[in-house]
Coordinates of C-alpha atoms in Angstrom, one line a residue:
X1 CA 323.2 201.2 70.0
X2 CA 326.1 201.7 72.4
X3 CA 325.1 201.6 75.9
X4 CA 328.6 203.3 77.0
X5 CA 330.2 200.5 78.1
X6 CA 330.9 198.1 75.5
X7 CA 327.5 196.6 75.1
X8 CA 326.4 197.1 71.7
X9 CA 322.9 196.3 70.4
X10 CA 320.4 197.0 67.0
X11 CA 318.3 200.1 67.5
X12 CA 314.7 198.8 67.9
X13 CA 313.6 200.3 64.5
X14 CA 316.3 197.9 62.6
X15 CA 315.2 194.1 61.3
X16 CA 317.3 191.5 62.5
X17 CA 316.7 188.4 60.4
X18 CA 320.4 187.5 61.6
X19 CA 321.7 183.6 62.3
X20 CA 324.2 184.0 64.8
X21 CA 327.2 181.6 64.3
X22 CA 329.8 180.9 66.2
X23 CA 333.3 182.1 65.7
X24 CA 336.3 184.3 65.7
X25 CA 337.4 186.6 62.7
X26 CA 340.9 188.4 62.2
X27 CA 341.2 188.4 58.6
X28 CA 338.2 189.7 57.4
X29 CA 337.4 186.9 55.0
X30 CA 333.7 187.8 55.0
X31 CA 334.5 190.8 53.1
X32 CA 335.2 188.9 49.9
X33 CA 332.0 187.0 50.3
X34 CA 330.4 189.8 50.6
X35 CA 331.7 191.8 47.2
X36 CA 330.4 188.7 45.6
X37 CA 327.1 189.2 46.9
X38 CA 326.9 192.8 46.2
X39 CA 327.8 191.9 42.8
X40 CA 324.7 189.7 42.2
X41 CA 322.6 191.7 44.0
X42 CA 322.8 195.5 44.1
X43 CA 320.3 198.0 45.0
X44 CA 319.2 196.9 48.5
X45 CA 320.0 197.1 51.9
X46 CA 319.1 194.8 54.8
X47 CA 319.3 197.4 58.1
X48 CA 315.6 198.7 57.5
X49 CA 314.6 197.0 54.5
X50 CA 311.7 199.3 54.0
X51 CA 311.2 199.3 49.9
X52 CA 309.4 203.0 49.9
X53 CA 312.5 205.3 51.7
X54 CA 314.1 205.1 47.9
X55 CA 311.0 206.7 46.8
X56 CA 311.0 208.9 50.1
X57 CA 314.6 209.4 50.2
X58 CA 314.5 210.9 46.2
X59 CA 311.8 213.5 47.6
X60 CA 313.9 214.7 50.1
X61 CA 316.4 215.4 47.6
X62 CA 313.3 217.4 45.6
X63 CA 311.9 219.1 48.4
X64 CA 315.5 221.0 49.4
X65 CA 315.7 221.4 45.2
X66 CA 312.4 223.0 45.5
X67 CA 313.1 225.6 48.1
X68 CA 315.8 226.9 46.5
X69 CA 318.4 226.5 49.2
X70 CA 322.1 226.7 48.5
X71 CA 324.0 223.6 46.4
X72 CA 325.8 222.4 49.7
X73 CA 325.8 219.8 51.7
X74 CA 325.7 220.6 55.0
X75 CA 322.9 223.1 54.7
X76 CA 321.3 220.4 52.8
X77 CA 322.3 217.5 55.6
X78 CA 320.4 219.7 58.4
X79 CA 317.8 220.1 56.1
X80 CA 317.1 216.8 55.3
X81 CA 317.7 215.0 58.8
X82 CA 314.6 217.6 59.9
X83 CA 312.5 216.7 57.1
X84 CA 313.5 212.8 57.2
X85 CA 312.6 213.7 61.1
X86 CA 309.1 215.1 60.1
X87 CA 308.3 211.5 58.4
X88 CA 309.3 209.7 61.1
X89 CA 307.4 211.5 63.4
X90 CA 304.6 211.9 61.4
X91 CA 304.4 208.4 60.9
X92 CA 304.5 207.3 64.2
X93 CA 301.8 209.4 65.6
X94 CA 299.6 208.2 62.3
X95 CA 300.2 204.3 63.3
X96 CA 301.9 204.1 66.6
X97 CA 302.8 200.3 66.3
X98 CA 304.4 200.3 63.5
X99 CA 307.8 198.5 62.7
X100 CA 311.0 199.5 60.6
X101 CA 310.7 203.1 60.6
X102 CA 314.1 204.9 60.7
X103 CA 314.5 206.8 64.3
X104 CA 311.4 205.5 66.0
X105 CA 312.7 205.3 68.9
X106 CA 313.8 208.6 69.5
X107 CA 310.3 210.2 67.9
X108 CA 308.6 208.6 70.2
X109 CA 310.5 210.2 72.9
X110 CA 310.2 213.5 71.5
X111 CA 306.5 212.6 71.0
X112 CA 305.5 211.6 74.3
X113 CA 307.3 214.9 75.4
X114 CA 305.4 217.3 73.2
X115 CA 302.2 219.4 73.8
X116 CA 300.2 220.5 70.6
X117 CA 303.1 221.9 68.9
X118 CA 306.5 219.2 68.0
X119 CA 310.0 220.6 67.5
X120 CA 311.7 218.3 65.4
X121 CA 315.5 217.0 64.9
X122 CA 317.3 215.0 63.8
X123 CA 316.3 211.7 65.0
X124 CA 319.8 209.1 64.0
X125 CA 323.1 209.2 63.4
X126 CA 322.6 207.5 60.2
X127 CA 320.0 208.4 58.4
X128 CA 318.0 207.2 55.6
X129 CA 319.4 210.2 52.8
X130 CA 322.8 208.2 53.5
X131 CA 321.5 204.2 54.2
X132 CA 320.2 204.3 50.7
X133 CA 322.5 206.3 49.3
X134 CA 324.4 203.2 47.3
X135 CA 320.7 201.0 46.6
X136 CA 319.7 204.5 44.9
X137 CA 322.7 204.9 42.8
X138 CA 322.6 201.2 42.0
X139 CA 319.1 201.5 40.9
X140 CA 319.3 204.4 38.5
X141 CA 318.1 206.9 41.1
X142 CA 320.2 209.3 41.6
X143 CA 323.8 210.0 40.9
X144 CA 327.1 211.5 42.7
X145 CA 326.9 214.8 42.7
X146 CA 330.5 217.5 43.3
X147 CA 328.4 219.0 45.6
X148 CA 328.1 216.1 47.7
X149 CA 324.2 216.1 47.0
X150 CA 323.3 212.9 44.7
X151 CA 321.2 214.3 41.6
X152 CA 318.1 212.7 40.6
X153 CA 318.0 210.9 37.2
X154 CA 315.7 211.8 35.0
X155 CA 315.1 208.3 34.0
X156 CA 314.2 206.9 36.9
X157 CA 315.0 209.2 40.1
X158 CA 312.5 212.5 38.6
X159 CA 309.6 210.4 38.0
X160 CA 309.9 209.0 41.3
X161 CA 310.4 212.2 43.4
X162 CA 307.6 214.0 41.5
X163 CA 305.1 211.2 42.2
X164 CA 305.7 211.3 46.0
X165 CA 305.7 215.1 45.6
X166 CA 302.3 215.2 43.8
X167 CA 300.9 213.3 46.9
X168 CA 302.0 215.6 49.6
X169 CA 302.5 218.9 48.0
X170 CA 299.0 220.2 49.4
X171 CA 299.4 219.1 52.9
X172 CA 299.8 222.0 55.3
X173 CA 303.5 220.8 56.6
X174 CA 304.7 220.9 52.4
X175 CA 302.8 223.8 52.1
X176 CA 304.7 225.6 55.0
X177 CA 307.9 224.1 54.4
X178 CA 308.0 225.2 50.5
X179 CA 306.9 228.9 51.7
X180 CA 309.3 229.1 54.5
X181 CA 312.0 226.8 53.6
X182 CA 313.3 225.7 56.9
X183 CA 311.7 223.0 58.7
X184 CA 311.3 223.3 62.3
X185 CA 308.1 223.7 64.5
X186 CA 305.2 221.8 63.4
X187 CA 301.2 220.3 65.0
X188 CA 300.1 217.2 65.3
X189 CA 297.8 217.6 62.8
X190 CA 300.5 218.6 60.0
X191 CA 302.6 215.7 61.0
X192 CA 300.0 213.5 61.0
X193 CA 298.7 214.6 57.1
X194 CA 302.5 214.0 56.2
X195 CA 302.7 210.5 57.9
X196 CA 299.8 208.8 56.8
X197 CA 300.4 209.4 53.0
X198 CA 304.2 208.6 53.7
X199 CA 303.7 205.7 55.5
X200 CA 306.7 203.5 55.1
X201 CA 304.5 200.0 55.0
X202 CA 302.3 201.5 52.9
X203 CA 303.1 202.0 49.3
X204 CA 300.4 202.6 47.0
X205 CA 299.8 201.0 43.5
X206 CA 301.4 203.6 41.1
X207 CA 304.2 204.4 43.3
X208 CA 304.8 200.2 42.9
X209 CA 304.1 199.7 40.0
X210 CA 306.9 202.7 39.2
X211 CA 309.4 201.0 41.9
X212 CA 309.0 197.9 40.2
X213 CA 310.2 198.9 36.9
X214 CA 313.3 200.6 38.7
X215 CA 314.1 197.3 40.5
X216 CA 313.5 194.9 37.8
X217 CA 313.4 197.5 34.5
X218 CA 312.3 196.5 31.4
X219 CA 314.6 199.1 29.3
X220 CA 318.3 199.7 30.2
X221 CA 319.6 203.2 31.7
X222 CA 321.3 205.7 29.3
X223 CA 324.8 204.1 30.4
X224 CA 323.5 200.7 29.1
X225 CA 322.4 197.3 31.2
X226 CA 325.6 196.3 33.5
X227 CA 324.0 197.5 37.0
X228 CA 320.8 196.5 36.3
X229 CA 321.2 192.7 34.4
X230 CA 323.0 190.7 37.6
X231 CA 319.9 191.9 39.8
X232 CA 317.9 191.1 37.1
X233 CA 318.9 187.5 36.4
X234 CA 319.1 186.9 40.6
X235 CA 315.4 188.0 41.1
X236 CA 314.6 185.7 38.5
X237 CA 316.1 182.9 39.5
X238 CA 314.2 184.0 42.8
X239 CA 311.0 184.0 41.4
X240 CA 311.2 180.5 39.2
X241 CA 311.9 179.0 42.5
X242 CA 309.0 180.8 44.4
X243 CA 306.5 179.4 41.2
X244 CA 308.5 175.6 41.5
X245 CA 308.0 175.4 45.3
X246 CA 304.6 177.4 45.1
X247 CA 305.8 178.9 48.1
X248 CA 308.2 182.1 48.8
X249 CA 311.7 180.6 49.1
X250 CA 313.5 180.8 52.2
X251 CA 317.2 181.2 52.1
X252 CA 318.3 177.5 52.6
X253 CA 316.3 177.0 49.6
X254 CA 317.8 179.1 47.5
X255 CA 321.1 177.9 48.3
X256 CA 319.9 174.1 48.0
X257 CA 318.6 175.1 44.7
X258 CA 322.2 176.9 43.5
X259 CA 323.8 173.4 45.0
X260 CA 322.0 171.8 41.6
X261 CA 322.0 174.2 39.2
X262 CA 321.4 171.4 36.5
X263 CA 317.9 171.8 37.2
X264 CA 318.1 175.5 35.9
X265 CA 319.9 175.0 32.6
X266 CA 318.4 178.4 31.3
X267 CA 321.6 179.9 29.7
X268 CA 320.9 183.2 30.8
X269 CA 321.0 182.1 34.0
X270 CA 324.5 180.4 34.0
X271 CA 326.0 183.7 35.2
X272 CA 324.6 184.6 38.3
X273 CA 324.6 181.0 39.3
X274 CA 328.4 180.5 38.7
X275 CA 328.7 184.1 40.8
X276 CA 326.3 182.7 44.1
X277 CA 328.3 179.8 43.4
X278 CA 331.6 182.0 44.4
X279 CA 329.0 183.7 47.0
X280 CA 329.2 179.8 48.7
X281 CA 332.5 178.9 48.5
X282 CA 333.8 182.1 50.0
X283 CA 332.1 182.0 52.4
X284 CA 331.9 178.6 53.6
X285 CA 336.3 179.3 53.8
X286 CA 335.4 181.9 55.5
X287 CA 333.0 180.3 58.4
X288 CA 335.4 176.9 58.5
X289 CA 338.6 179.7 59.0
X290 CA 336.5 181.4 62.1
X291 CA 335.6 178.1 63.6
X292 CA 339.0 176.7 63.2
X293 CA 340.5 180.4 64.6
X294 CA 337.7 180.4 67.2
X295 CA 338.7 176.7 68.5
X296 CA 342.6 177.8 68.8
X297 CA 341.9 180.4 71.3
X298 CA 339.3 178.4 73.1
X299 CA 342.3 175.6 73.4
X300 CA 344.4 178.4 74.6
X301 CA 342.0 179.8 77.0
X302 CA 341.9 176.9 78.8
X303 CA 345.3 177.5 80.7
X304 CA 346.5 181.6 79.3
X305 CA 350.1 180.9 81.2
X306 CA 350.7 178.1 79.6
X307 CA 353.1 178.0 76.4
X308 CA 351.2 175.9 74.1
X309 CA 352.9 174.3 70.9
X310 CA 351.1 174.4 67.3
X311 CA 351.4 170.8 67.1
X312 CA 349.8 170.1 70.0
X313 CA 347.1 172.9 69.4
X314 CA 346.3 171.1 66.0
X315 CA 346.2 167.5 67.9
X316 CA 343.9 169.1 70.7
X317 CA 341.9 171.2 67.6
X318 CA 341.7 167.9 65.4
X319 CA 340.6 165.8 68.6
X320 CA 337.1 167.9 69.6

């Protein structure tokens, strides 16, 4: 978050698993590392890596359907940042400790501000209808709309919605919101019903079972297997490492392992190897270039009025 000066730090509901390394960037040569990666891997995201907001994310998209509210986006954009705001909320005041959930740090504010009744608003810039946007359309979940709302597939994004709906449909806050169709004022009581069956650590066994076959499907999407196969073949190679090493594999592992991909000679396989074999290469250019950049202006730093030749940079870079 920006602090108004030119601090800038994570919002405390965001994971940081992070390595910070050291260098300077002008070129933007992580950018092609990081196509790669999306390439073998598609359908996540790492700022809240909280599996159950794409189930949670395709009911809010139901819900507004539900109500019957006009096919627009910014009528459904306040809508949904109230209703994403309800979760939140509700979730907190259900399990007050709890990590990752999307604008915790504002609901609690607003909770420890609140009497028996809770106004809520929207609670982040970026919220999670728009953070899981591209894992959702990646997975089969929903799909670009003209409107600017995504539509839910009914593949894969239906099914999904309407089980999440089935669970909450008969608390008091659904109940009110469906009759109404605004969402603005609500108890403790209602946001707590709400937050404890949406609890975003929680995800119960059909609801996984259903998110499982959407991550790792077992039958291809109407428009065939290309987003789905690369993600496919990377979790698998994921999960013969975690049964070799009886262990869950940490990411220096999996690297190590794609350094001697003789071991895997699976043909299926050869693929996604080759492409976190890319993944590597790009990126190690790309840390060596921001090292080497970062060293320059260090060696330039060290007297600013000074006019310093590149032959003598190089010397003074090749000498540390």
């Amino acid at each position: 978050m920006h602090d108004g000066i030119k601090n800038i730090s994570l919002p405390k509901w965001a994971i940081d698993e992070t390595n910070m390394v050291g260098g300077l960037d002008l070129l933007g040569l992580r950018n092609v590392a990081q196509t790669i990666s999306n390439h073998c891997l598609n359908g996540i995201t790492t700022i809240s890596p909280q599996v159950r907001y794409l189930g949670i994310r395709s009911w809010f998209i139901q819900i507004y359907e539900k109500c019957g509210l006009a096919d627009s986006y910014s009528p459904f954009l306040d809508f949904t940042s109230k209703i994403e705001s309800t979760v939140a909320i509700g979730t907190i005041l259900y399990k007050p400790n709890i990590v990752g959930v999307v604008g915790s740090t504002l609901a609690k504010e607003i909770i420890d501000e609140s009497n028996g009744q809770i106004n809520v608003k929207r609670l982040v810039q970026q919220l999670v209808l728009n953070m899981y946007t591209g894992p959702s359309i990646d997975l089969g979940i929903c799909w670009n709309r003209d409107s600017g709302i995504t539509g839910l597939t009914k593949e894969r994004g239906l099914p999904l919605a309407s089980l999440l709906m089935d669970k909450v449909q008969n608390t008091d806050l659904v109940k009110r919101v469906l009759k109404e169709k605004k969402v603005e004022t609500f108890s403790r009581d209602e946001l707590i019903e709400l937050g404890q069956i949406l609890s975003v650590d929680e995800i119960p066994e059909d609801e996984r079972e259903l998110l499982l076959d959407i991550v790792i499907p077992t039958e291809p999407r109407p428009s065939g297997w290309n987003n789905d196969i690369r993600r496919i073949a990377t979790y698998t190679f994921l999960l013969q490492l975690a049964d070799d090493n009886q262990a869950l594999p940490a990411i220096d592992d999996y690297f190590n392992a794609i350094s001697r991909p003789s071991k895997y000679s699976d043909s299926h396989l050869k693929e996604i190897l080759n492409g976190w074999h890319c993944y590597l290469i790009r990126d190690a250019l790309a840390v060596a270039h921001e090292n080497a950049l970062q060293f320059v202006v260090d060696e330039m730093n060290v007297d600013p009025q000074k006019t310093s030749t590149r032959d003598r940079i190089i010397k003074e870079v090749i000498s540390d």
